[in-house]
Short mmCIF file of C-alpha atoms and ligand atoms in Angstrom, two decimals:
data_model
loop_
_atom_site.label_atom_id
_atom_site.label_comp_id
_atom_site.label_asym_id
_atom_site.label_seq_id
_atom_site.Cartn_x
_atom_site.Cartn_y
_atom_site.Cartn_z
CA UNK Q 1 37.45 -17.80 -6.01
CA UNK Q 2 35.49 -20.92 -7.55
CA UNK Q 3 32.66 -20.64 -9.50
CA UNK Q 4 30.45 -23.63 -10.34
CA UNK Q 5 28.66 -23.87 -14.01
CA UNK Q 6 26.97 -26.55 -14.76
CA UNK Q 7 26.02 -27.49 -17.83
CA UNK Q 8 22.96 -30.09 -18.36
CA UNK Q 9 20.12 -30.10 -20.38
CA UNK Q 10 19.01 -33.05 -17.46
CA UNK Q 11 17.52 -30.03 -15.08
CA UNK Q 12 14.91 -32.14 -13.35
CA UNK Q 13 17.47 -34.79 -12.59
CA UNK Q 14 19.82 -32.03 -11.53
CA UNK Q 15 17.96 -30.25 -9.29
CA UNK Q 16 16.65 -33.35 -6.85
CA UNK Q 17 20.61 -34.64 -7.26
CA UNK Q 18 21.92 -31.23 -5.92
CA UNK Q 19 18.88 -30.84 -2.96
CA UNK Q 20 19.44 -34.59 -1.95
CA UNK Q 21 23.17 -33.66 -1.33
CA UNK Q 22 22.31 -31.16 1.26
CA UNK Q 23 20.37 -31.01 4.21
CA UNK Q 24 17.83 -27.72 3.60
CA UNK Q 25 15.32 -27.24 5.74
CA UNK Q 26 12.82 -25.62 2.56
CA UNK Q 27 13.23 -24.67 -0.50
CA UNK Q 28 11.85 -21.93 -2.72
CA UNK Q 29 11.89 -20.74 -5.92
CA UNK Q 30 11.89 -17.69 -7.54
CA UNK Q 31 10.31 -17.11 -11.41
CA UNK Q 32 8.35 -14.34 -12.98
CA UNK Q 33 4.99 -14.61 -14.92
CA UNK Q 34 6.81 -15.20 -18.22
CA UNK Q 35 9.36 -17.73 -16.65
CA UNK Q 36 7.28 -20.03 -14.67
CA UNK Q 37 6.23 -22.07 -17.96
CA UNK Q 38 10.27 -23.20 -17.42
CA UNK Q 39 9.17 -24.35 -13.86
CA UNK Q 40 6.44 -26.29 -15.40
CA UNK Q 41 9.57 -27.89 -18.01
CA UNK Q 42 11.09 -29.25 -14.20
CA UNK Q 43 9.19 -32.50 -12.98
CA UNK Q 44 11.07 -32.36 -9.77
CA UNK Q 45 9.76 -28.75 -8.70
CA UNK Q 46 6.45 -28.97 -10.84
CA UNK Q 47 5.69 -32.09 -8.33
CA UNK Q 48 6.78 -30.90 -5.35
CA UNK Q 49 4.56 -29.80 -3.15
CA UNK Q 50 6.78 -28.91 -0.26
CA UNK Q 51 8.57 -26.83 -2.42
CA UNK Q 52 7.36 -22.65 -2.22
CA UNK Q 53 7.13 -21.12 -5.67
CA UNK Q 54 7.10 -17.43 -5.98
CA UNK Q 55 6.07 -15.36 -9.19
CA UNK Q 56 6.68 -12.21 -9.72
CA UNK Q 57 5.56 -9.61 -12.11
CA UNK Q 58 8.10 -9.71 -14.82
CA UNK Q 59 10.44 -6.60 -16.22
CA UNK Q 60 13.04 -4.55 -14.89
CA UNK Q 61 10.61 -1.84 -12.94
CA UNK Q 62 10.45 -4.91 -10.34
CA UNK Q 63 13.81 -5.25 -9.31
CA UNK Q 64 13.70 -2.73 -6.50
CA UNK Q 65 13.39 -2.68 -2.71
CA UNK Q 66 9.50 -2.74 -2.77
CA UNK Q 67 9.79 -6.47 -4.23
CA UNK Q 68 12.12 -7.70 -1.76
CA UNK Q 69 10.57 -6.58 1.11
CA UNK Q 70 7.16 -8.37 -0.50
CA UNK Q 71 9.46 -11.75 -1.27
CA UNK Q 72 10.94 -11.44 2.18
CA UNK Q 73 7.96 -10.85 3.99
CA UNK Q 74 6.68 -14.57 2.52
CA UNK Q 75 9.84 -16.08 3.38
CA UNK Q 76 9.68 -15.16 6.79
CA UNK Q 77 5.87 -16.13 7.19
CA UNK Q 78 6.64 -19.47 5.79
CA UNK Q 79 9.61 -20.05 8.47
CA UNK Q 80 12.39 -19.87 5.94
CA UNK Q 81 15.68 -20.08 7.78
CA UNK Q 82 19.47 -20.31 7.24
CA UNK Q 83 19.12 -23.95 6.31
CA UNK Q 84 17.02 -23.00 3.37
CA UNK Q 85 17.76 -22.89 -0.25
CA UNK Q 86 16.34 -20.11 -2.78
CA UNK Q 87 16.38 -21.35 -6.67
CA UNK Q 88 16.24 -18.19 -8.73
CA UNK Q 89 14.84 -19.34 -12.11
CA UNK Q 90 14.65 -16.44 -14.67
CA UNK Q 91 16.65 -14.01 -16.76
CA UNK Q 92 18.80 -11.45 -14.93
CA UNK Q 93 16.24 -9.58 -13.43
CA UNK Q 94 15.70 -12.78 -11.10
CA UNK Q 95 18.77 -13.78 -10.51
CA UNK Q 96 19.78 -9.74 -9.33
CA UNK Q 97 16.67 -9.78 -7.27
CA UNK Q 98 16.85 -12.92 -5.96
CA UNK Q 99 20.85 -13.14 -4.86
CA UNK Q 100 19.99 -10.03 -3.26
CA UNK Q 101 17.52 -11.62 -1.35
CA UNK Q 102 19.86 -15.12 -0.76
CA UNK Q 103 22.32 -12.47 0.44
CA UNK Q 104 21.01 -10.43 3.24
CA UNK Q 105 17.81 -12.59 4.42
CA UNK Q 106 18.75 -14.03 7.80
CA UNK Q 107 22.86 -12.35 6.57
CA UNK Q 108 22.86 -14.75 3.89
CA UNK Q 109 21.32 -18.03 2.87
CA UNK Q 110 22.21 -20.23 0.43
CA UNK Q 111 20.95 -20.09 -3.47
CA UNK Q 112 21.16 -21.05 -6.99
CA UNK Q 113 20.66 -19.80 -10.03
CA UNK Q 114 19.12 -21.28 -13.18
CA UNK Q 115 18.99 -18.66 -15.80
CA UNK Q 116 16.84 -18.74 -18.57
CA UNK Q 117 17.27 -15.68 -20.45
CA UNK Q 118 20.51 -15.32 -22.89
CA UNK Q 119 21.15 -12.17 -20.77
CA UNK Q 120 21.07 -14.79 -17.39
CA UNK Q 121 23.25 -17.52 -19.16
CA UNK Q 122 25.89 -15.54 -20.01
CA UNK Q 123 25.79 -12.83 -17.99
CA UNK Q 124 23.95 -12.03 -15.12
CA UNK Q 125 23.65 -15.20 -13.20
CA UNK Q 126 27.71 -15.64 -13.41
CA UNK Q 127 29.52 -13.52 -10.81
CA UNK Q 128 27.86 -13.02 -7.78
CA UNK Q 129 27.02 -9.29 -8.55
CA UNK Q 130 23.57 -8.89 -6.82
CA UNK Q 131 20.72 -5.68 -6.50
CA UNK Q 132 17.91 -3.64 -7.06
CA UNK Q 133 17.58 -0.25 -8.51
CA UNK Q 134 16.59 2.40 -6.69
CA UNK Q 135 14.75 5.82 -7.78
CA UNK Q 136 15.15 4.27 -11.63
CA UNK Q 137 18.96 4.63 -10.86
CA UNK Q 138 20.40 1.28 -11.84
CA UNK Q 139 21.87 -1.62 -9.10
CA UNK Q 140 22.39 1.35 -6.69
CA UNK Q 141 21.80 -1.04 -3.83
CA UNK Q 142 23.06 -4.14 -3.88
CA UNK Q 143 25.69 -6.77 -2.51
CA UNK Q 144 28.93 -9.65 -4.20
CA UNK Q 145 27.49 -12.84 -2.82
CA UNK Q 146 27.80 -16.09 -5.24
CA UNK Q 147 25.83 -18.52 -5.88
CA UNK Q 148 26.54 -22.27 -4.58
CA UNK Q 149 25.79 -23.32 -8.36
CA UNK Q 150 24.40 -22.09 -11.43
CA UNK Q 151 22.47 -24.56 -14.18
CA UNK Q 152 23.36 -23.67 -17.90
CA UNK Q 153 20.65 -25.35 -19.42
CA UNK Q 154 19.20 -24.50 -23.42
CA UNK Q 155 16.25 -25.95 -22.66
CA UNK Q 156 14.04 -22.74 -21.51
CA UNK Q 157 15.07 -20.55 -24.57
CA UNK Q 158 12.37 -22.42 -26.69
CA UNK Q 159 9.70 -20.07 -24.74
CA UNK Q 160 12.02 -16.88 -25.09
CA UNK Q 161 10.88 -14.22 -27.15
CA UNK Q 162 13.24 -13.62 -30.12
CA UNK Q 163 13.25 -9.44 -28.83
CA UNK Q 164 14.84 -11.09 -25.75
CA UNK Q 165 17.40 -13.11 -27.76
CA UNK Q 166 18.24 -10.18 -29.58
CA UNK Q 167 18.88 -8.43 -26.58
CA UNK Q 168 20.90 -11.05 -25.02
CA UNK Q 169 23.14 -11.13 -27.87
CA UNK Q 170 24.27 -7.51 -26.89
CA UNK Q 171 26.38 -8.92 -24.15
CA UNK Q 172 28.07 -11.73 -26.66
CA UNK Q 173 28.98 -8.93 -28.82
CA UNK Q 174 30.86 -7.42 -25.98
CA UNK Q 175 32.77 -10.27 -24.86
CA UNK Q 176 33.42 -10.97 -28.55
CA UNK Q 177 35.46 -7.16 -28.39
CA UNK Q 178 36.87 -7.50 -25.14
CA UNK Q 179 37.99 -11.18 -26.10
CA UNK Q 180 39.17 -9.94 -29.33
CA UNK Q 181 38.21 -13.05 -30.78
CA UNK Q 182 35.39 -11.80 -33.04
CA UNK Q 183 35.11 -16.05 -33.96
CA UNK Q 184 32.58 -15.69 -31.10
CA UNK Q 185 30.82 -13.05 -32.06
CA UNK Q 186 27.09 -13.67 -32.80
CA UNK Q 187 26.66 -11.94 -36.45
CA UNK Q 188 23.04 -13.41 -37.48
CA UNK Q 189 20.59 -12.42 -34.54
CA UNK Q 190 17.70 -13.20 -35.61
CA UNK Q 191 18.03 -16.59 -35.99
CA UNK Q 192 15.48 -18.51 -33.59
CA UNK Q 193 15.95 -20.12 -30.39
CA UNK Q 194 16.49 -23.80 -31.55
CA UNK Q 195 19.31 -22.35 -33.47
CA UNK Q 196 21.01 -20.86 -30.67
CA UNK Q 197 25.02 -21.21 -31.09
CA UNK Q 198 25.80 -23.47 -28.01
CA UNK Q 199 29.49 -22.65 -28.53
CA UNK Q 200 29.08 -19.04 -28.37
CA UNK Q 201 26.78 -19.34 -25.43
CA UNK Q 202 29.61 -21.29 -23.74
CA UNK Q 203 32.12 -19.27 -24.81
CA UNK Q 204 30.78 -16.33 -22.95
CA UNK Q 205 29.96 -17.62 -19.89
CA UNK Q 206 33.56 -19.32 -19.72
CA UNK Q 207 34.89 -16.07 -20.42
CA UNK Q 208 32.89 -14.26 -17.89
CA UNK Q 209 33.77 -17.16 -15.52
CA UNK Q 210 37.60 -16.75 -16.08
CA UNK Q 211 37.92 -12.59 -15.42
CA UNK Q 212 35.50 -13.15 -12.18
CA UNK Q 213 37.55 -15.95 -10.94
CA UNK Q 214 40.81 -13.63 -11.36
CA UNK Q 215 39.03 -10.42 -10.05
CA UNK Q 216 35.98 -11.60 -7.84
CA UNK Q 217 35.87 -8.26 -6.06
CA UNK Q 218 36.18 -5.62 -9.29
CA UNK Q 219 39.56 -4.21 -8.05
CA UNK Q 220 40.86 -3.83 -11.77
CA UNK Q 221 40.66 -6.45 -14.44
CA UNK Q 222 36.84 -7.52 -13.96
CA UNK Q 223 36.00 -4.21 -14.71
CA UNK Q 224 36.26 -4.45 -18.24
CA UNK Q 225 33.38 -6.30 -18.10
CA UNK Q 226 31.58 -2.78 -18.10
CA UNK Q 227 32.68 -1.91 -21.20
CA UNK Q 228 29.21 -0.41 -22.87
CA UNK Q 229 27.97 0.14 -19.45
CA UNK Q 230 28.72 3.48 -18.70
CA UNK Q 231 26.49 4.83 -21.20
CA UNK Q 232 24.08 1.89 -21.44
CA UNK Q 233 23.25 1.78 -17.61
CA UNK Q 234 22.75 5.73 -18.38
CA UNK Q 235 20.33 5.19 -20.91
CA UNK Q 236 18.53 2.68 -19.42
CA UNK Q 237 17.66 4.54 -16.28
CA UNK Q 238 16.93 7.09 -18.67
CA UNK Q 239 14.39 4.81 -20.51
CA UNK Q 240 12.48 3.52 -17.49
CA UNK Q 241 12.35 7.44 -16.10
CA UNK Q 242 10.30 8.20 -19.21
CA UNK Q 243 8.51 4.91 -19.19
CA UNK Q 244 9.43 3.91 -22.19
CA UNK Q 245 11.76 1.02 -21.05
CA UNK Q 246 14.15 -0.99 -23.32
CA UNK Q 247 15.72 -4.49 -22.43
CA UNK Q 248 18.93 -3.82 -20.78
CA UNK Q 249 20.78 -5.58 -23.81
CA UNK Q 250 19.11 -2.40 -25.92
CA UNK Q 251 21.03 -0.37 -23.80
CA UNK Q 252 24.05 -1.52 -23.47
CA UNK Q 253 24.48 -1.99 -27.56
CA UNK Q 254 24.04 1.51 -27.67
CA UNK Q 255 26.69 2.38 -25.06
CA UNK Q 256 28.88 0.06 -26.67
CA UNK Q 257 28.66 1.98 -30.10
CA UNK Q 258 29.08 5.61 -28.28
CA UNK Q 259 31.72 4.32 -25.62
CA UNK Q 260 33.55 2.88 -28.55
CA UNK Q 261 33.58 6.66 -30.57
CA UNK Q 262 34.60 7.72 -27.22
CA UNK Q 263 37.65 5.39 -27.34
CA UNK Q 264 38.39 6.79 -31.27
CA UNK Q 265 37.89 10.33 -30.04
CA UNK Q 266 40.02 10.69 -26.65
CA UNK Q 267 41.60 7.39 -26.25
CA UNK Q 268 43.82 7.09 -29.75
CA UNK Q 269 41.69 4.06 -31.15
CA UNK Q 270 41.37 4.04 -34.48
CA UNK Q 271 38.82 3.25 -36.96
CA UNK Q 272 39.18 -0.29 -38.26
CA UNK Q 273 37.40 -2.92 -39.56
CA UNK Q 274 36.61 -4.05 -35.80
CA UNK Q 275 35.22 -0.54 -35.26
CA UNK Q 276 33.16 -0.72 -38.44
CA UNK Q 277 31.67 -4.56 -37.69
CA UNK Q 278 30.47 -3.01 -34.22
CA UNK Q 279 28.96 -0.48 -35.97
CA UNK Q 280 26.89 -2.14 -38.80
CA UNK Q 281 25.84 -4.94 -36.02
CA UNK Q 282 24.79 -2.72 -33.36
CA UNK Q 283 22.97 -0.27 -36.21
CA UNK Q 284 21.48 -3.33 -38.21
CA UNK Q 285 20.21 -4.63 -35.04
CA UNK Q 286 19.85 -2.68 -32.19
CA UNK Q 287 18.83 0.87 -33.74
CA UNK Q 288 16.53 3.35 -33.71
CA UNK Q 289 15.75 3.68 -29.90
CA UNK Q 290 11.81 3.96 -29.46
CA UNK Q 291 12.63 7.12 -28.64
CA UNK Q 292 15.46 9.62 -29.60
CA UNK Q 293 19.21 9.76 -28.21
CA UNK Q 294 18.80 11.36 -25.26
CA UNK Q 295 21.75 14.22 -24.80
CA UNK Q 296 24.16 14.25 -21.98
CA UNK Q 297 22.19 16.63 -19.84
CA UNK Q 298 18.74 13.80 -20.07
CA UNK Q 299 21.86 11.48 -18.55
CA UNK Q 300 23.66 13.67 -16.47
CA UNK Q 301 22.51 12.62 -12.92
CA UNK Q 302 22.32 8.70 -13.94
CA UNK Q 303 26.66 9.63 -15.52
CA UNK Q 304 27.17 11.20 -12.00
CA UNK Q 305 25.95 8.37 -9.55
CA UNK Q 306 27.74 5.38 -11.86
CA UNK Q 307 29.41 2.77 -9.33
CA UNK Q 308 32.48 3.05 -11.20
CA UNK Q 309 33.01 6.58 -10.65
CA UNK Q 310 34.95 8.55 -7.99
CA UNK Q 311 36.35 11.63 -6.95
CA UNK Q 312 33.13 12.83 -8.68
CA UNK Q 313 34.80 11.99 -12.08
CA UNK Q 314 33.09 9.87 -14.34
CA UNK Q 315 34.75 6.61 -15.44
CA UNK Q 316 34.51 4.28 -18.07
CA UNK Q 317 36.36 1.34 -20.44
CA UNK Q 318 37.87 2.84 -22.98
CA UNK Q 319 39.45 0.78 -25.87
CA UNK Q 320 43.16 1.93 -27.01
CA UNK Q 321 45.08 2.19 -29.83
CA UNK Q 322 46.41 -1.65 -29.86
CA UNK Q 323 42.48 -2.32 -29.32
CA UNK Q 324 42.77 -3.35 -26.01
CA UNK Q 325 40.69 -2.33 -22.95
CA UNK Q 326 41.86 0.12 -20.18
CA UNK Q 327 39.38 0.97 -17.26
CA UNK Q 328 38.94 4.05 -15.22
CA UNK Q 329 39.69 6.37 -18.30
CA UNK Q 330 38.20 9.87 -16.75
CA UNK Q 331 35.64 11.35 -19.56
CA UNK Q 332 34.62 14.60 -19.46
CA UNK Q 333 30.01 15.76 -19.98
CA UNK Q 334 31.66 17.57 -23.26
CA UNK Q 335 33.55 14.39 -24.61
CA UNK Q 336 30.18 11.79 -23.79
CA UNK Q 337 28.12 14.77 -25.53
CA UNK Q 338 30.36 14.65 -28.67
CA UNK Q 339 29.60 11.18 -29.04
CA UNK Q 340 26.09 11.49 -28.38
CA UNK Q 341 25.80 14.03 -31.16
CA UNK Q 342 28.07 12.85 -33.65
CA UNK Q 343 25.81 10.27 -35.59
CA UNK Q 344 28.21 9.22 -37.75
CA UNK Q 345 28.70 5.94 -36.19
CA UNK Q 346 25.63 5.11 -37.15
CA UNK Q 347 25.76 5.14 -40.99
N1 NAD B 401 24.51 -9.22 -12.00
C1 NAD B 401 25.11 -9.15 -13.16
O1 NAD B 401 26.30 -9.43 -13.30
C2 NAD B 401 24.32 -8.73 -14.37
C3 NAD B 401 24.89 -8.80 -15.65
C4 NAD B 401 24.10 -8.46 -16.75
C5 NAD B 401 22.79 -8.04 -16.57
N2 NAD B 401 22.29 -7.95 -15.29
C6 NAD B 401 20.90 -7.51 -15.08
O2 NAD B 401 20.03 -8.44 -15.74
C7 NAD B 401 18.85 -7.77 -16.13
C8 NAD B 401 18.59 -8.07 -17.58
O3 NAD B 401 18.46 -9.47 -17.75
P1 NAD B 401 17.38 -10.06 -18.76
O4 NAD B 401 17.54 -9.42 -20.07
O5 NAD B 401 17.44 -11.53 -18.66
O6 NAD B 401 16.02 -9.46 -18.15
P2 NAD B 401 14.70 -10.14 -17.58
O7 NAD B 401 14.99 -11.01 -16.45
O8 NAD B 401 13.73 -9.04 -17.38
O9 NAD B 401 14.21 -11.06 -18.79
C9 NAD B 401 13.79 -10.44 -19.97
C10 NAD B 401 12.34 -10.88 -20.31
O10 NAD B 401 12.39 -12.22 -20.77
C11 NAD B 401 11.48 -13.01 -20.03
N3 NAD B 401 12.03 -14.35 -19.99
C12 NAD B 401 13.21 -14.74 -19.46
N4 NAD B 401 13.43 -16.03 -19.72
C13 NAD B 401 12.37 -16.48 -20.42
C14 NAD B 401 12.03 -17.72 -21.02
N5 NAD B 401 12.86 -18.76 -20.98
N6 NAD B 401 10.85 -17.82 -21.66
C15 NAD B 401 10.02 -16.74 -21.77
N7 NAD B 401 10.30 -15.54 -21.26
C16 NAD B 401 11.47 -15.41 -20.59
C17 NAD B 401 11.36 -12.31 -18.69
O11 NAD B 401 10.16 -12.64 -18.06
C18 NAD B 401 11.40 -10.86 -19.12
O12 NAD B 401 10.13 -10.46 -19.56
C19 NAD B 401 19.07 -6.29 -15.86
O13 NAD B 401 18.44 -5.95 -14.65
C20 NAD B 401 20.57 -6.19 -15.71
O14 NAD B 401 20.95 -5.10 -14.90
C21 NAD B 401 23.01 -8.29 -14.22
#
């Protein structure tokens, strides 16, 4: 499996470089209402009119089949066909939408993505992981198709809001803990965008590069990458149920801190001073919820239909006792409930 990154801060020149290599037949691209001021930061589309652009509403209660079927209906008014190229530009509720899209319009057109979220850079847009929620149950339909390139540029985090940094930062901390090189973990995050740590930001999306180039399909190792998820994804669907939505990055922190007592409690990790830095980051930064903990039972059904799961067992990444990550550790309602109750992680 290869996976382009490109890095440039040159975007405009980029872009007409890439297009001029191939022969599409029309191109369009994809923002939202808060990311099309980064269209306006690219000459090349900004002046184009034979390029389509499409805006969505922003926010994660749009990444669902209703949107597609709107986006798709356009493309196919507007002729799009095999030959054509879709640019996602956005955070990772683009880039989802729109590789879904890229992947089953026509059975699959070509597309790129040119993230512009910390979430999109290094996350989302890397790895060819693709969907929509359905029902408020998170990336229940969706598709592995990769992009033909994706743009690392720093230039559109000057417009992001520093509640979306923060929760951007949730995936760093991750890959700082799976990594186990907590160099790269992000410790000040409120720092603003022009002080964004360009290593770390690299770091990551190398890192994410490297386990999806080993494990494109998530047969074993690239599941690690869910570490957090289990309970995150859980709490998020949980969170846009009660419409009171939180960024995904929100989530995930949290599911990081309770997957991580998990580990201590069933899977013979140990408190350490690893443990403890997780703790006071994801507590300093990333707690209260607007709303309280929700127990096991508020969680249940979004637990029960995780993608990771099977033989009706729920499944997550566990850390061990030489702090390294194992996946499909079976958990138990009881075991995710202790966790959820025991607050202790939080002081
Ligand atoms: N496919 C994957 O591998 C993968 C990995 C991680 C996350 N995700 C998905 O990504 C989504 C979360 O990504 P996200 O946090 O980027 O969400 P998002 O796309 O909703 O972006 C967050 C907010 O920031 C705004 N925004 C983005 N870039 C901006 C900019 N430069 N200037 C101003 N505003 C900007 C957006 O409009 C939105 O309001 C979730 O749906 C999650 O499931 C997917």
């Amino acid at each position: 499996m290869h996976i382009n990154l490109s890095y440039t801060n040159q975007v405009s020149d980029y872009i007409s470089d890439y297009i001029l290599r191939y022969n599409y037949d029309k191109i369009v691209c994809l923002t939202d209402e808060n990311t099309e001021v980064c269209y306006e930061q690219i000459p090349y589309l900004r002046d184009n009119d034979d390029i389509l652009k499409i805006s969505i509403p922003s926010g994660e209660s749009n990444k669902t089949l209703e949107t597609v079927e709107q986006i798709t209906e356009i493309l196919i008014e507007e002729n799009f066909s095999r030959q054509s190229l879709l640019i996602n530009l956005g955070g990772g509720v683009i880039s989802d939408l729109g590789g879904f899209i890229a992947s089953i319009f026509k059975r699959g057109i070509p597309y790129i993505n040119i993230p512009t979220s910390i979430m999109g850079i290094i996350d989302a847009s890397i790895g060819g992981k693709t969907g929509v929620n359905f029902k408020h149950q998170k990336n229940q339909i969706g598709s592995f198709h990769l992009p033909n390139d994706i743009l690392i540029s720093t230039i559109f985090l000057r417009s992001l809001p520093q509640v979306e940094l923060i929760n951007g930062w949730a995936e760093a901390i991750k890959y700082a803990y799976l990594n186990q090189n907590l160099k790269y973990l992000p410790i000040d995050l409120k720092l603003d965008t022009s002080e964004v740590n360009i290593e770390i930001i690299q770091n990551c999306a190398e890192f994410k590069r490297e386990i999806v180039n080993r494990d494109y399909n998530e047969s074993g190792l690239r599941k690690i990458l869910n570490f957090g998820h289990t309970i995150g994804h859980a709490i998020e669907s949980y969170s846009q149920e009660i419409n009171q939505p939180i960024g995904h990055g929100y989530a995930i922190a949290i599911g990081l801190l309770v997957e991580m007592q998990i580990s201590i409690s069933v899977n013979g990790c140990s408190e350490n001073d690893l443990s403890q830095t997780l703790k006071q980051l994801i507590s300093k930064y990333y707690y209260p919820l607007p709303f309280d903990l929700p127990n096991v039972v508020n969680l249940e059904k979004y637990l029960n239909a995780d993608k990771k799961n099977s033989d009706g067992k729920i499944k997550m990444v566990l850390c061990n006792r030489e702090f390294q990550f194992d996946y499909d550790c079976i958990v138990s309602s009881l075991e995710i409930e202790n966790a959820l109750q025991n607050e202790v992680w939080l002081k």
